[in-house]
């Protein structure tokens, strides 16, 4: 009875079938090109972590499947026209879209498995052996950017001296990397990797049979990981979901890391409840194929044993599964799902070029139920949360709250574990609270997690915390610290956190009083291709090539600007800026920002100078970025290049305290003062405060300045002098003329003036009288002439006028 039960259990935990398709009729299909093969003596199945059914089998033959090996396949070949030489593959890597990158005989190639097209990678001029990357499977441009970052390198190359290539476009092209940051390293290169889980670039260096990870970004750029034994070349597997887990292996060694290489340790073997470090070489076994997913690890040894384990932050523990005859020289293994392991063997067909596949499905959960393994049952019944398969963003000065539900096995008291992969950038606080019971009496626990930047918790050493100005990434994982190996189906809860720009944020300039609501402008007219004129004296050309020669005609963009805000010309003013998130006003922004009139208007100034703004170093202004403006990039003054003048700067001391301070907001009450000109101004506003948000927040808005009187045509000084002179002359004449008139000379002058006046009056009177007389006589002459004509007509009625 016991033997029957064991046979039944083995059938349950292992299902074997052969995949054979498309071979009903005989086919003469021949392979085109050079058949590829794996350059190493073992086998490996590379999974596309974002598309579960797509994989590449690497062995004595190479196969690419898009249906999880559920159909017969032709071996993968490379066109002879590419002249690859020996078609041996040393590395393969899936990228976004339908591309997989291969390193064949030291050169890089891309293969589109939907279009069946090959292309040589651009920019790689020296031999390489591997391509590395960290695939991100969440949706969105941010995740795509992570996946597009790749390295191509020669493993075993001497440092310094070996060329390293990088790509930021998913392998479409590569560039030679500047290795100045690696100049202090010596030894051979074991690999270079994008460790997105810690926002780092990790370099594996090998010297004196010891491997060490070095890091290129602050704060780990002055430290290194713990050294570990590295006697032979190790393949490095970057586990998915950016949790910081790695597997380093060859035929005689298997090592793991849960913190991006800072600590590399042995796998722990469970044998009859005894835990020991697995020394592969001492155990006299040869690892032939390795499989891993986000949380599990398995490897098949040439001695026909299968090992399975779980990989978590408390360690990686494996157990040897009950003996099953699985191994052959072509056999490889891979995880089809959590707890479902596939043992794959290609089978040649003597009558067809396409290979069939023997597939053996191993149900790990069922295998672990074998009494001989003596494993304790899982101590947790349920661990769930809504945070899985979702990527979150924490912007500067923001926080995020997550939660998880845990139901332990009755009578058990498991310990929940919360871990972040990048504690230099992200910190958290967690609370576990009991809240009720299940129907069968089990307690229910809620785990509340609050996350925000490590910098804002205020409990970390300055040298431990990452730069707050720099974007960062971290995963958050909720697991059970003392979870048993039999908890196969109880996978950890993990999500990815971007400490960076929240794309749902935007800024809007408040517009409570506009020129339209006050009746100055008509919104209907503004929408009908409205244009306005800027006088040539009021603006500078954007390219700064001399003064303006003509007036500027500007088309008003009503769709983007709406009605202009109304501003009185002589009143110091600054815009009220609102921060919006997901369509809701979050706050009135008080960060530092700058504005620039996009049409070149210069008839405005600022109320503060560098001295009155209490600057301690020379402030930046738009002239600092004049070269960028000339290149038609007028808005490059942003949070990434802004330098505050309120901090001491030995390289830029305060030499000109009377220059305009052109930054608004923040700690100063700086305002804009408009000149004596009525009209529309269109501004670009850019937030430059590096501590407000990781986003480059900017917007455009318009104002209408009114109330300015026309500019005088004369200079104010000349007008004042003329008025003063006229007033003084009038006062002097009022005093001097009466005094002179009392003298004898004055009397004679007065008499002479009187005579002149009389003569003028007579002349004027006679002229006026003569004119009146002519006006009176003219109508009388006309009447007399008309009467004479009538009389003549009566005497000679037959007389006619001239023809």
Short mmCIF file of N, CA, C and O in Angstrom, two decimals, residues 647-688:
data_model
loop_
_atom_site.label_atom_id
_atom_site.label_comp_id
_atom_site.label_asym_id
_atom_site.label_seq_id
_atom_site.Cartn_x
_atom_site.Cartn_y
_atom_site.Cartn_z
N UNK A 647 23.74 80.60 -0.35
CA UNK A 647 24.76 79.73 0.22
C UNK A 647 26.13 80.26 -0.19
O UNK A 647 26.30 80.81 -1.29
N UNK A 648 27.10 80.09 0.67
CA UNK A 648 28.46 80.54 0.36
C UNK A 648 29.02 79.74 -0.82
O UNK A 648 28.83 78.53 -0.90
N UNK A 649 29.68 80.45 -1.71
CA UNK A 649 30.27 79.82 -2.88
C UNK A 649 31.61 80.50 -3.17
O UNK A 649 31.65 81.62 -3.68
N UNK A 650 32.69 79.84 -2.83
CA UNK A 650 34.02 80.43 -3.01
C UNK A 650 34.34 80.67 -4.49
O UNK A 650 35.10 81.58 -4.83
N UNK A 651 33.76 79.84 -5.36
CA UNK A 651 34.03 79.98 -6.78
C UNK A 651 33.22 81.11 -7.42
O UNK A 651 33.47 81.47 -8.57
N UNK A 652 32.22 81.61 -6.72
CA UNK A 652 31.37 82.64 -7.29
C UNK A 652 30.99 83.66 -6.21
O UNK A 652 29.82 83.76 -5.82
N UNK A 653 31.95 84.43 -5.70
CA UNK A 653 31.65 85.38 -4.62
C UNK A 653 30.77 86.53 -5.10
O UNK A 653 30.63 86.78 -6.30
N UNK A 654 30.18 87.24 -4.15
CA UNK A 654 29.29 88.35 -4.46
C UNK A 654 30.14 89.58 -4.81
O UNK A 654 30.64 90.29 -3.93
N UNK A 655 30.29 89.86 -6.10
CA UNK A 655 31.10 90.98 -6.58
C UNK A 655 30.25 92.16 -7.04
O UNK A 655 30.71 93.29 -7.02
N UNK A 656 29.02 91.89 -7.50
CA UNK A 656 28.13 92.95 -7.99
C UNK A 656 26.82 92.89 -7.21
O UNK A 656 25.83 92.31 -7.67
N UNK A 657 26.78 93.50 -6.04
CA UNK A 657 25.58 93.41 -5.20
C UNK A 657 24.38 94.16 -5.74
O UNK A 657 23.26 93.94 -5.28
N UNK A 658 24.57 95.06 -6.70
CA UNK A 658 23.46 95.88 -7.19
C UNK A 658 22.78 95.30 -8.43
O UNK A 658 21.89 95.95 -8.98
N UNK A 659 23.19 94.12 -8.88
CA UNK A 659 22.52 93.52 -10.04
C UNK A 659 21.13 93.03 -9.63
O UNK A 659 20.87 92.75 -8.45
N UNK A 660 20.27 92.92 -10.60
CA UNK A 660 18.91 92.45 -10.32
C UNK A 660 18.93 91.02 -9.80
O UNK A 660 19.69 90.17 -10.29
N UNK A 661 18.08 90.75 -8.84
CA UNK A 661 17.86 89.39 -8.36
C UNK A 661 16.62 88.87 -9.08
O UNK A 661 15.50 89.34 -8.85
N UNK A 662 16.80 87.90 -9.98
CA UNK A 662 15.74 87.53 -10.91
C UNK A 662 15.00 86.26 -10.53
O UNK A 662 14.29 85.68 -11.36
N UNK A 663 15.13 85.83 -9.28
CA UNK A 663 14.44 84.63 -8.81
C UNK A 663 13.26 85.06 -7.95
O UNK A 663 13.41 85.90 -7.05
N UNK A 664 12.09 84.50 -8.21
CA UNK A 664 10.89 84.79 -7.44
C UNK A 664 10.58 83.63 -6.51
O UNK A 664 11.03 82.51 -6.70
N UNK A 665 9.76 83.91 -5.48
CA UNK A 665 9.34 82.86 -4.56
C UNK A 665 10.42 82.51 -3.56
O UNK A 665 11.46 83.16 -3.46
N UNK A 666 10.18 81.44 -2.83
CA UNK A 666 11.16 81.00 -1.83
C UNK A 666 11.22 81.92 -0.64
O UNK A 666 10.20 82.45 -0.17
N UNK A 667 12.41 82.18 -0.16
CA UNK A 667 12.60 82.94 1.07
C UNK A 667 12.51 84.45 0.88
O UNK A 667 12.50 85.20 1.85
N UNK A 668 12.49 84.94 -0.35
CA UNK A 668 12.45 86.38 -0.60
C UNK A 668 11.05 86.80 -1.04
O UNK A 668 10.22 85.98 -1.43
N UNK A 669 10.83 88.12 -0.97
CA UNK A 669 9.56 88.68 -1.44
C UNK A 669 9.79 89.48 -2.72
O UNK A 669 9.24 90.56 -2.92
N UNK A 670 10.62 88.92 -3.59
CA UNK A 670 10.93 89.59 -4.84
C UNK A 670 9.69 89.68 -5.73
O UNK A 670 8.87 88.74 -5.75
N UNK A 671 9.55 90.81 -6.44
CA UNK A 671 8.39 91.02 -7.29
C UNK A 671 8.80 91.62 -8.63
O UNK A 671 9.92 92.11 -8.79
N UNK A 672 7.87 91.57 -9.55
CA UNK A 672 8.08 92.11 -10.89
C UNK A 672 7.48 93.51 -10.96
O UNK A 672 6.37 93.74 -10.48
N UNK A 673 8.21 94.44 -11.55
CA UNK A 673 7.72 95.81 -11.75
C UNK A 673 7.67 96.06 -13.26
O UNK A 673 8.70 96.00 -13.95
N UNK A 674 6.47 96.34 -13.76
CA UNK A 674 6.30 96.58 -15.19
C UNK A 674 6.55 98.04 -15.52
O UNK A 674 6.20 98.94 -14.76
N UNK A 675 7.16 98.27 -16.68
CA UNK A 675 7.44 99.62 -17.13
C UNK A 675 6.20 100.30 -17.68
O UNK A 675 5.09 99.76 -17.66
N UNK A 676 6.41 101.53 -18.19
CA UNK A 676 5.30 102.36 -18.65
C UNK A 676 4.90 101.93 -20.06
O UNK A 676 5.12 102.62 -21.05
N UNK A 677 4.26 100.78 -20.10
CA UNK A 677 3.79 100.23 -21.37
C UNK A 677 2.57 99.36 -21.12
O UNK A 677 2.61 98.44 -20.30
N UNK A 678 1.49 99.64 -21.80
CA UNK A 678 0.29 98.82 -21.74
C UNK A 678 0.37 97.73 -22.80
O UNK A 678 0.85 97.96 -23.91
N UNK A 679 -0.14 96.54 -22.46
CA UNK A 679 -0.15 95.48 -23.46
C UNK A 679 0.01 94.10 -22.84
O UNK A 679 0.05 93.92 -21.62
N UNK A 680 0.11 93.09 -23.73
CA UNK A 680 0.17 91.69 -23.32
C UNK A 680 1.63 91.25 -23.18
O UNK A 680 2.47 91.56 -24.02
N UNK A 681 1.89 90.52 -22.09
CA UNK A 681 3.18 89.87 -21.85
C UNK A 681 2.92 88.36 -21.75
O UNK A 681 2.01 87.94 -21.04
N UNK A 682 3.72 87.57 -22.42
CA UNK A 682 3.60 86.11 -22.34
C UNK A 682 4.87 85.56 -21.68
O UNK A 682 5.96 85.74 -22.21
N UNK A 683 4.70 84.89 -20.55
CA UNK A 683 5.84 84.43 -19.75
C UNK A 683 5.93 82.91 -19.74
O UNK A 683 4.91 82.20 -19.78
N UNK A 684 7.16 82.42 -19.70
CA UNK A 684 7.44 81.03 -19.36
C UNK A 684 7.91 81.00 -17.92
O UNK A 684 8.80 81.75 -17.53
N UNK A 685 7.30 80.11 -17.12
CA UNK A 685 7.66 79.99 -15.70
C UNK A 685 8.28 78.63 -15.46
O UNK A 685 7.72 77.61 -15.88
N UNK A 686 9.43 78.60 -14.81
CA UNK A 686 10.13 77.36 -14.54
C UNK A 686 10.52 77.30 -13.07
O UNK A 686 11.13 78.24 -12.54
N UNK A 687 10.17 76.19 -12.40
CA UNK A 687 10.54 76.01 -10.99
C UNK A 687 11.99 75.56 -10.93
O UNK A 687 12.37 74.55 -11.53
N UNK A 688 12.82 76.31 -10.22
CA UNK A 688 14.24 76.00 -10.14
C UNK A 688 14.66 75.46 -8.77
O UNK A 688 15.80 75.04 -8.60
#
